[in-house]
Amino acid sequence: TRPASPSWAPILEAVVNVSEGRDDGVLKAIVDAAQAPGASVLHVDVGRGAHRTVITVAGTPEGVLQAVQGLVAEALARLDLRVHTGVHPRLGAVDVVPLVGLQDLGRQDVAALARELGAQLAEAHGLPVYLYGDAATAAHRQSLARVRRGEAESLPRKLGRFPPDFGPRTWSPSLAR
């Protein structure tokens, strides 16, 4: 049951997957960049073999979106997929950012927040952003496996045939990182 309290507020969780799992200094900088008012880093799961780390952040929707924006900016500044190898499929330096409504956020609310975040990240960083699941803006992009098919190396060909929801639809060398 819900307590009768005016402090009851929506809680959002982001489970951010970054394509780094071996450089502790880089990971610390990325996690530190996720500090934002109204959000907390709950867990960091480093996968050295997969060369991938999952960073879980939760809090108010505004706080979580701000934390993810900081994390993404730091990851983009520090990671380079041209030299990345690992066993886990990845489409970018920040591969996926699943959002989960933990309290008072329905699926459509979370999908709207994912679209807002995707548009912000595409605008701020010139990134192609693919949404999937409930947030997808086209049926053929609902499957994460389909979106990831071909991984980062496929982006030069993929952008024209399989355009993203937000961001550039043509390849440029700046996207290689």
Coordinates of N, CA and C in Angstrom, one line a residue:
T1 N 0.8 -1.2 0.0 CA 0.0 0.0 0.0 C 0.9 1.2 0.0
R2 N 0.3 2.3 -0.6 CA 1.1 3.5 -0.7 C 0.9 4.4 0.6
P3 N 2.0 4.9 1.2 CA 1.8 5.7 2.3 C 1.2 7.0 2.0
A4 N 0.4 7.6 2.9 CA -0.2 8.9 2.7 C 0.8 10.0 3.0
S5 N 1.6 10.3 2.0 CA 2.7 11.2 2.2 C 2.8 12.1 0.9
P6 N 3.0 13.4 1.1 CA 3.2 14.3 0.0 C 4.6 14.0 -0.7
S7 N 5.5 13.3 0.0 CA 6.8 13.0 -0.6 C 6.8 11.9 -1.6
W8 N 5.7 11.2 -1.8 CA 5.6 10.1 -2.7 C 5.8 10.7 -4.1
A9 N 6.8 10.2 -4.8 CA 7.1 10.8 -6.1 C 7.5 9.6 -7.1
P10 N 7.4 9.9 -8.4 CA 7.8 8.8 -9.3 C 9.3 8.5 -9.2
I11 N 9.6 7.3 -9.4 CA 11.0 6.8 -9.4 C 11.3 6.1 -10.7
L12 N 12.4 6.5 -11.3 CA 12.8 6.0 -12.6 C 14.2 5.3 -12.3
E13 N 14.4 4.2 -13.0 CA 15.7 3.6 -13.0 C 16.2 3.5 -14.4
A14 N 17.5 3.7 -14.6 CA 18.2 3.6 -15.9 C 19.3 2.5 -15.7
V15 N 19.4 1.6 -16.6 CA 20.4 0.5 -16.5 C 21.3 0.7 -17.7
V16 N 22.3 1.5 -17.6 CA 23.1 2.0 -18.7 C 24.2 1.0 -18.9
N17 N 24.4 0.6 -20.2 CA 25.4 -0.4 -20.6 C 26.5 0.4 -21.4
V18 N 27.7 0.4 -20.9 CA 28.8 1.1 -21.6 C 29.8 0.1 -22.1
S19 N 30.4 0.4 -23.2 CA 31.4 -0.5 -23.8 C 32.8 -0.3 -23.3
E20 N 32.9 -0.6 -22.0 CA 34.2 -0.5 -21.3 C 34.1 -1.4 -20.1
G21 N 35.0 -2.2 -19.9 CA 35.0 -3.1 -18.7 C 36.4 -3.4 -18.2
R22 N 37.4 -2.7 -18.6 CA 38.8 -3.1 -18.2 C 39.6 -2.0 -17.6
D23 N 39.3 -0.7 -17.9 CA 40.0 0.4 -17.4 C 39.3 1.0 -16.3
D24 N 39.8 0.7 -15.1 CA 39.1 1.2 -13.8 C 39.1 2.7 -13.8
G25 N 40.1 3.4 -14.2 CA 40.1 4.9 -14.2 C 39.1 5.5 -15.1
V26 N 38.9 4.9 -16.3 CA 37.9 5.4 -17.2 C 36.5 5.1 -16.6
L27 N 36.3 3.9 -16.0 CA 35.0 3.6 -15.4 C 34.7 4.5 -14.3
K28 N 35.7 4.8 -13.4 CA 35.4 5.7 -12.3 C 35.0 7.1 -12.8
A29 N 35.6 7.6 -13.9 CA 35.2 8.9 -14.4 C 33.8 8.9 -15.0
I30 N 33.4 7.8 -15.6 CA 32.1 7.6 -16.2 C 31.1 7.6 -15.1
V31 N 31.3 6.8 -14.1 CA 30.4 6.7 -12.9 C 30.3 8.0 -12.2
D32 N 31.4 8.6 -12.0 CA 31.4 9.9 -11.3 C 30.6 11.0 -12.1
A33 N 30.6 10.9 -13.4 CA 29.8 11.8 -14.2 C 28.3 11.6 -14.1
A34 N 27.9 10.5 -13.5 CA 26.5 10.2 -13.4 C 25.9 10.8 -12.1
Q35 N 26.7 11.6 -11.4 CA 26.2 12.2 -10.2 C 25.3 13.4 -10.6
A36 N 24.1 13.4 -10.0 CA 23.1 14.5 -10.3 C 22.1 14.6 -9.2
P37 N 21.6 15.8 -8.9 CA 20.6 16.0 -7.9 C 19.4 15.1 -8.2
G38 N 18.9 14.4 -7.2 CA 17.7 13.6 -7.4 C 18.0 12.2 -8.0
A39 N 19.3 11.8 -8.1 CA 19.6 10.5 -8.7 C 20.7 9.9 -7.9
S40 N 20.8 8.6 -7.8 CA 21.9 7.9 -7.1 C 22.3 6.8 -8.0
V41 N 23.6 6.5 -8.0 CA 24.2 5.3 -8.7 C 24.0 4.2 -7.7
L42 N 23.2 3.2 -8.1 CA 22.9 2.1 -7.1 C 23.9 0.9 -7.3
H43 N 24.4 0.7 -8.5 CA 25.2 -0.5 -8.7 C 26.0 -0.3 -9.9
V44 N 27.2 -0.9 -9.9 CA 28.1 -0.9 -11.0 C 28.6 -2.3 -11.2
D45 N 28.2 -2.9 -12.3 CA 28.6 -4.3 -12.6 C 29.6 -4.3 -13.7
V46 N 30.9 -4.5 -13.4 CA 32.0 -4.5 -14.4 C 32.1 -5.9 -15.0
G47 N 32.1 -6.0 -16.3 CA 32.3 -7.3 -17.0 C 33.6 -7.2 -17.7
R48 N 34.6 -7.6 -17.1 CA 36.0 -7.5 -17.7 C 36.0 -8.4 -19.0
G49 N 35.6 -9.6 -18.9 CA 35.6 -10.5 -20.1 C 34.8 -10.0 -21.2
A50 N 33.6 -9.5 -20.9 CA 32.7 -8.9 -22.0 C 33.1 -7.5 -22.4
H51 N 34.0 -6.9 -21.6 CA 34.5 -5.5 -21.9 C 33.3 -4.6 -21.9
R52 N 32.4 -4.7 -20.9 CA 31.2 -4.0 -20.8 C 30.9 -3.8 -19.3
T53 N 30.3 -2.6 -19.0 CA 29.9 -2.3 -17.6 C 28.4 -1.9 -17.6
V54 N 27.7 -2.3 -16.6 CA 26.3 -1.9 -16.5 C 26.2 -1.0 -15.2
I55 N 25.7 0.2 -15.4 CA 25.6 1.2 -14.3 C 24.2 1.4 -14.1
T56 N 23.7 1.2 -12.9 CA 22.3 1.4 -12.5 C 22.1 2.6 -11.7
V57 N 21.3 3.5 -12.2 CA 21.0 4.8 -11.6 C 19.5 4.9 -11.3
A58 N 19.1 5.4 -10.2 CA 17.7 5.6 -9.9 C 17.4 6.9 -9.2
G59 N 16.2 7.4 -9.3 CA 15.8 8.6 -8.6 C 14.6 9.2 -9.3
T60 N 14.5 10.5 -9.2 CA 13.4 11.2 -9.9 C 13.7 11.1 -11.4
P61 N 12.6 11.2 -12.2 CA 12.9 11.2 -13.6 C 13.8 12.3 -14.1
E62 N 13.7 13.5 -13.6 CA 14.6 14.6 -14.0 C 16.0 14.3 -13.6
G63 N 16.2 13.8 -12.4 CA 17.5 13.5 -11.9 C 18.2 12.4 -12.6
V64 N 17.4 11.3 -13.0 CA 18.0 10.2 -13.7 C 18.4 10.6 -15.1
L65 N 17.5 11.4 -15.8 CA 17.9 11.9 -17.1 C 19.1 12.7 -17.1
Q66 N 19.3 13.6 -16.1 CA 20.5 14.4 -16.0 C 21.7 13.5 -15.7
A67 N 21.6 12.5 -14.9 CA 22.7 11.6 -14.6 C 23.1 10.8 -15.8
V68 N 22.1 10.4 -16.6 CA 22.4 9.6 -17.8 C 23.1 10.6 -18.8
Q69 N 22.7 11.8 -18.9 CA 23.3 12.7 -19.8 C 24.8 13.0 -19.4
G70 N 25.1 13.1 -18.2 CA 26.5 13.3 -17.7 C 27.3 12.0 -18.0
L71 N 26.7 10.9 -17.7 CA 27.4 9.6 -17.9 C 27.7 9.4 -19.4
V72 N 26.8 9.7 -20.3 CA 26.9 9.6 -21.7 C 28.0 10.5 -22.2
A73 N 28.0 11.8 -21.8 CA 29.0 12.7 -22.2 C 30.4 12.3 -21.9
E74 N 30.6 11.8 -20.7 CA 31.9 11.3 -20.2 C 32.3 10.0 -21.0
A75 N 31.4 9.1 -21.2 CA 31.7 7.9 -22.0 C 32.1 8.3 -23.4
L76 N 31.4 9.2 -24.0 CA 31.8 9.6 -25.4 C 33.1 10.3 -25.4
A77 N 33.5 11.0 -24.4 CA 34.8 11.6 -24.4 C 35.9 10.7 -24.2
R78 N 35.6 9.5 -23.5 CA 36.7 8.6 -23.2 C 36.8 7.3 -23.9
L79 N 35.7 6.9 -24.6 CA 35.7 5.6 -25.2 C 35.8 5.7 -26.7
D80 N 36.4 4.7 -27.4 CA 36.6 4.7 -28.8 C 36.4 3.3 -29.3
L81 N 35.3 3.1 -30.0 CA 34.9 1.8 -30.5 C 35.8 1.3 -31.6
R82 N 36.6 2.2 -32.2 CA 37.6 1.7 -33.2 C 38.6 0.8 -32.6
V83 N 38.8 0.8 -31.3 CA 39.8 0.0 -30.7 C 39.2 -1.0 -29.6
H84 N 37.9 -1.0 -29.6 CA 37.1 -1.9 -28.6 C 36.9 -3.3 -29.2
T85 N 37.2 -4.3 -28.3 CA 36.8 -5.6 -28.6 C 36.2 -6.2 -27.4
G86 N 35.2 -7.0 -27.6 CA 34.5 -7.7 -26.5 C 33.6 -8.7 -27.0
V87 N 33.1 -9.5 -26.1 CA 32.2 -10.6 -26.6 C 30.7 -10.2 -26.6
H88 N 30.3 -9.0 -25.9 CA 28.9 -8.6 -25.9 C 28.6 -7.8 -27.1
P89 N 27.5 -8.0 -27.7 CA 27.1 -7.1 -28.8 C 27.0 -5.7 -28.4
R90 N 27.4 -4.8 -29.2 CA 27.3 -3.3 -28.9 C 27.2 -2.5 -30.2
L91 N 26.4 -1.5 -30.0 CA 26.1 -0.6 -31.2 C 26.8 0.8 -31.0
G92 N 27.2 1.0 -29.7 CA 27.9 2.3 -29.4 C 28.7 2.2 -28.2
A93 N 29.4 3.3 -27.9 CA 30.2 3.5 -26.6 C 29.2 3.3 -25.5
V94 N 28.1 3.9 -25.6 CA 27.0 3.7 -24.7 C 26.0 2.9 -25.5
D95 N 25.9 1.6 -25.2 CA 25.1 0.7 -26.0 C 23.6 0.8 -25.8
V96 N 23.2 0.6 -24.6 CA 21.8 0.7 -24.3 C 21.5 1.4 -23.0
V97 N 20.4 2.1 -23.0 CA 20.0 2.8 -21.8 C 18.5 2.4 -21.5
P98 N 18.3 1.2 -21.0 CA 16.9 0.8 -20.6 C 16.4 1.7 -19.5
L99 N 15.2 2.1 -19.6 CA 14.6 2.9 -18.5 C 13.5 2.0 -17.9
V100 N 13.3 2.0 -16.6 CA 12.3 1.2 -15.9 C 11.6 2.1 -14.9
G101 N 10.3 2.1 -15.0 CA 9.5 2.9 -14.0 C 9.4 2.0 -12.7
L102 N 9.9 2.5 -11.6 CA 9.8 1.7 -10.4 C 8.7 2.2 -9.5
Q103 N 8.2 3.4 -9.6 CA 7.1 3.9 -8.8 C 6.4 5.0 -9.5
D104 N 5.1 4.8 -9.7 CA 4.2 5.8 -10.3 C 4.6 6.2 -11.7
L105 N 5.2 5.3 -12.4 CA 5.5 5.6 -13.9 C 5.0 4.4 -14.7
G106 N 4.0 4.6 -15.5 CA 3.6 3.5 -16.4 C 4.5 3.3 -17.6
R107 N 4.2 2.3 -18.4 CA 5.0 2.0 -19.5 C 5.0 3.2 -20.5
Q108 N 3.9 3.8 -20.7 CA 3.9 4.9 -21.7 C 4.6 6.2 -21.1
D109 N 4.6 6.3 -19.8 CA 5.3 7.4 -19.2 C 6.8 7.2 -19.4
V110 N 7.3 6.0 -19.2 CA 8.7 5.6 -19.4 C 9.1 5.7 -20.8
A111 N 8.2 5.3 -21.7 CA 8.5 5.4 -23.2 C 8.7 6.9 -23.6
A112 N 7.8 7.8 -23.0 CA 7.9 9.2 -23.3 C 9.3 9.8 -22.8
L113 N 9.7 9.3 -21.6 CA 11.0 9.7 -21.0 C 12.1 9.2 -21.9
A114 N 12.0 8.0 -22.4 CA 13.1 7.5 -23.3 C 13.2 8.3 -24.6
R115 N 12.0 8.7 -25.1 CA 12.1 9.5 -26.3 C 12.7 10.9 -26.0
E116 N 12.3 11.5 -24.9 CA 12.9 12.8 -24.5 C 14.4 12.6 -24.3
L117 N 14.9 11.6 -23.7 CA 16.3 11.4 -23.5 C 17.0 11.2 -24.8
G118 N 16.4 10.3 -25.7 CA 17.0 10.1 -27.0 C 17.2 11.3 -27.8
A119 N 16.1 12.2 -27.8 CA 16.2 13.4 -28.6 C 17.3 14.3 -28.0
Q120 N 17.4 14.4 -26.7 CA 18.4 15.3 -26.0 C 19.8 14.8 -26.3
L121 N 20.0 13.5 -26.3 CA 21.4 12.9 -26.5 C 21.8 13.1 -28.0
A122 N 20.8 12.9 -28.9 CA 21.1 13.1 -30.3 C 21.5 14.6 -30.6
E123 N 20.7 15.5 -30.0 CA 21.0 16.9 -30.2 C 22.3 17.3 -29.6
A124 N 22.6 16.9 -28.4 CA 23.8 17.3 -27.6 C 25.0 16.8 -28.2
H125 N 25.0 15.6 -28.8 CA 26.2 14.9 -29.2 C 26.3 14.5 -30.7
G126 N 25.2 14.8 -31.4 CA 25.2 14.4 -32.8 C 25.2 12.9 -33.0
L127 N 24.6 12.2 -32.1 CA 24.5 10.8 -32.1 C 23.3 10.2 -32.9
P128 N 23.4 9.1 -33.6 CA 22.2 8.4 -34.0 C 21.7 7.7 -32.8
V129 N 20.4 7.8 -32.5 CA 19.8 7.2 -31.3 C 18.7 6.3 -31.8
Y130 N 18.8 5.0 -31.5 CA 17.8 4.0 -31.8 C 17.0 3.7 -30.6
L131 N 15.7 3.9 -30.6 CA 14.8 3.5 -29.5 C 14.3 2.1 -29.8
Y132 N 14.0 1.3 -28.8 CA 13.5 0.0 -28.9 C 12.4 -0.3 -27.9
G133 N 11.8 -1.4 -28.0 CA 10.7 -1.8 -27.0 C 9.6 -0.8 -27.1
D134 N 9.0 -0.5 -26.0 CA 7.8 0.4 -26.0 C 8.1 1.8 -26.5
A135 N 9.4 2.2 -26.4 CA 9.8 3.6 -26.9 C 10.0 3.7 -28.4
A136 N 10.1 2.6 -29.1 CA 10.4 2.6 -30.5 C 9.3 3.4 -31.2
T137 N 9.7 4.2 -32.2 CA 8.8 5.0 -33.0 C 8.4 4.3 -34.3
A138 N 8.9 3.1 -34.5 CA 8.6 2.3 -35.7 C 8.6 0.8 -35.3
A139 N 7.7 0.0 -35.8 CA 7.6 -1.4 -35.4 C 8.8 -2.2 -35.7
H140 N 9.5 -1.9 -36.8 CA 10.7 -2.6 -37.1 C 11.9 -2.3 -36.2
R141 N 11.7 -1.4 -35.2 CA 12.8 -1.1 -34.3 C 12.4 -1.5 -32.9
Q142 N 11.4 -2.3 -32.7 CA 11.1 -2.7 -31.3 C 12.0 -3.8 -30.8
S143 N 12.6 -4.6 -31.6 CA 13.5 -5.6 -31.1 C 14.9 -5.1 -31.0
L144 N 15.5 -5.2 -29.8 CA 16.8 -4.8 -29.5 C 17.8 -5.6 -30.4
A145 N 17.6 -6.9 -30.5 CA 18.5 -7.7 -31.3 C 18.5 -7.2 -32.8
R146 N 17.4 -6.8 -33.3 CA 17.4 -6.3 -34.7 C 18.1 -4.9 -34.8
V147 N 17.9 -4.1 -33.8 CA 18.6 -2.8 -33.8 C 20.1 -3.0 -33.7
R148 N 20.5 -3.9 -32.9 CA 22.0 -4.1 -32.7 C 22.6 -4.9 -33.9
R149 N 21.8 -5.5 -34.7 CA 22.4 -6.4 -35.7 C 23.5 -5.7 -36.5
G150 N 24.6 -6.4 -36.6 CA 25.8 -5.9 -37.3 C 26.7 -5.0 -36.5
E151 N 26.2 -4.7 -35.3 CA 27.0 -4.0 -34.3 C 27.5 -2.6 -34.8
A152 N 28.4 -2.0 -34.1 CA 28.9 -0.7 -34.4 C 29.5 -0.6 -35.8
E153 N 30.1 -1.7 -36.2 CA 30.8 -1.8 -37.5 C 29.8 -1.6 -38.7
S154 N 28.5 -1.9 -38.4 CA 27.5 -1.8 -39.5 C 27.0 -0.4 -39.6
L155 N 27.3 0.5 -38.7 CA 26.6 1.8 -38.8 C 26.8 2.5 -40.1
P156 N 28.0 2.5 -40.7 CA 28.1 3.2 -42.0 C 27.0 2.8 -43.0
R157 N 26.7 1.5 -43.1 CA 25.7 1.0 -44.0 C 24.3 1.1 -43.4
K158 N 24.2 0.9 -42.1 CA 22.9 0.9 -41.5 C 22.1 2.2 -41.5
L159 N 22.8 3.3 -41.3 CA 22.2 4.6 -41.1 C 21.2 4.9 -42.3
G160 N 21.6 4.6 -43.5 CA 20.7 4.9 -44.6 C 19.6 4.0 -44.8
R161 N 19.8 2.7 -44.5 CA 18.8 1.7 -44.7 C 17.9 1.5 -43.5
F162 N 18.4 1.8 -42.3 CA 17.8 1.6 -41.0 C 17.9 2.8 -40.2
P163 N 17.3 3.9 -40.6 CA 17.5 5.2 -39.9 C 17.2 5.2 -38.5
P164 N 17.9 6.0 -37.7 CA 17.6 6.0 -36.2 C 16.4 6.9 -36.0
D165 N 15.9 6.8 -34.7 CA 14.8 7.6 -34.3 C 15.2 9.1 -34.2
F166 N 16.4 9.3 -33.8 CA 16.9 10.7 -33.6 C 18.4 10.8 -34.1
G167 N 18.8 11.9 -34.5 CA 20.2 12.1 -34.9 C 20.5 11.9 -36.3
P168 N 21.8 11.9 -36.7 CA 22.2 11.8 -38.1 C 21.7 10.5 -38.7
R169 N 21.4 10.7 -40.0 CA 21.0 9.5 -40.8 C 22.0 9.2 -41.9
T170 N 23.1 9.9 -41.9 CA 24.2 9.6 -42.8 C 25.5 9.4 -42.0
W171 N 26.4 8.6 -42.5 CA 27.7 8.4 -41.8 C 28.6 9.5 -41.9
S172 N 29.4 9.7 -40.9 CA 30.5 10.7 -40.9 C 31.6 10.1 -40.0
P173 N 32.8 10.4 -40.3 CA 33.9 9.8 -39.6 C 33.9 10.1 -38.1
S174 N 33.2 11.2 -37.7 CA 33.1 11.5 -36.2 C 32.3 10.4 -35.5
L175 N 31.5 9.7 -36.2 CA 30.6 8.7 -35.5 C 31.4 7.4 -35.2
A176 N 32.6 7.2 -35.8 CA 33.3 6.0 -35.7 C 33.7 5.7 -34.2
R177 N 34.0 6.8 -33.4 CA 34.3 6.6 -32.0 C 33.2 5.9 -31.3

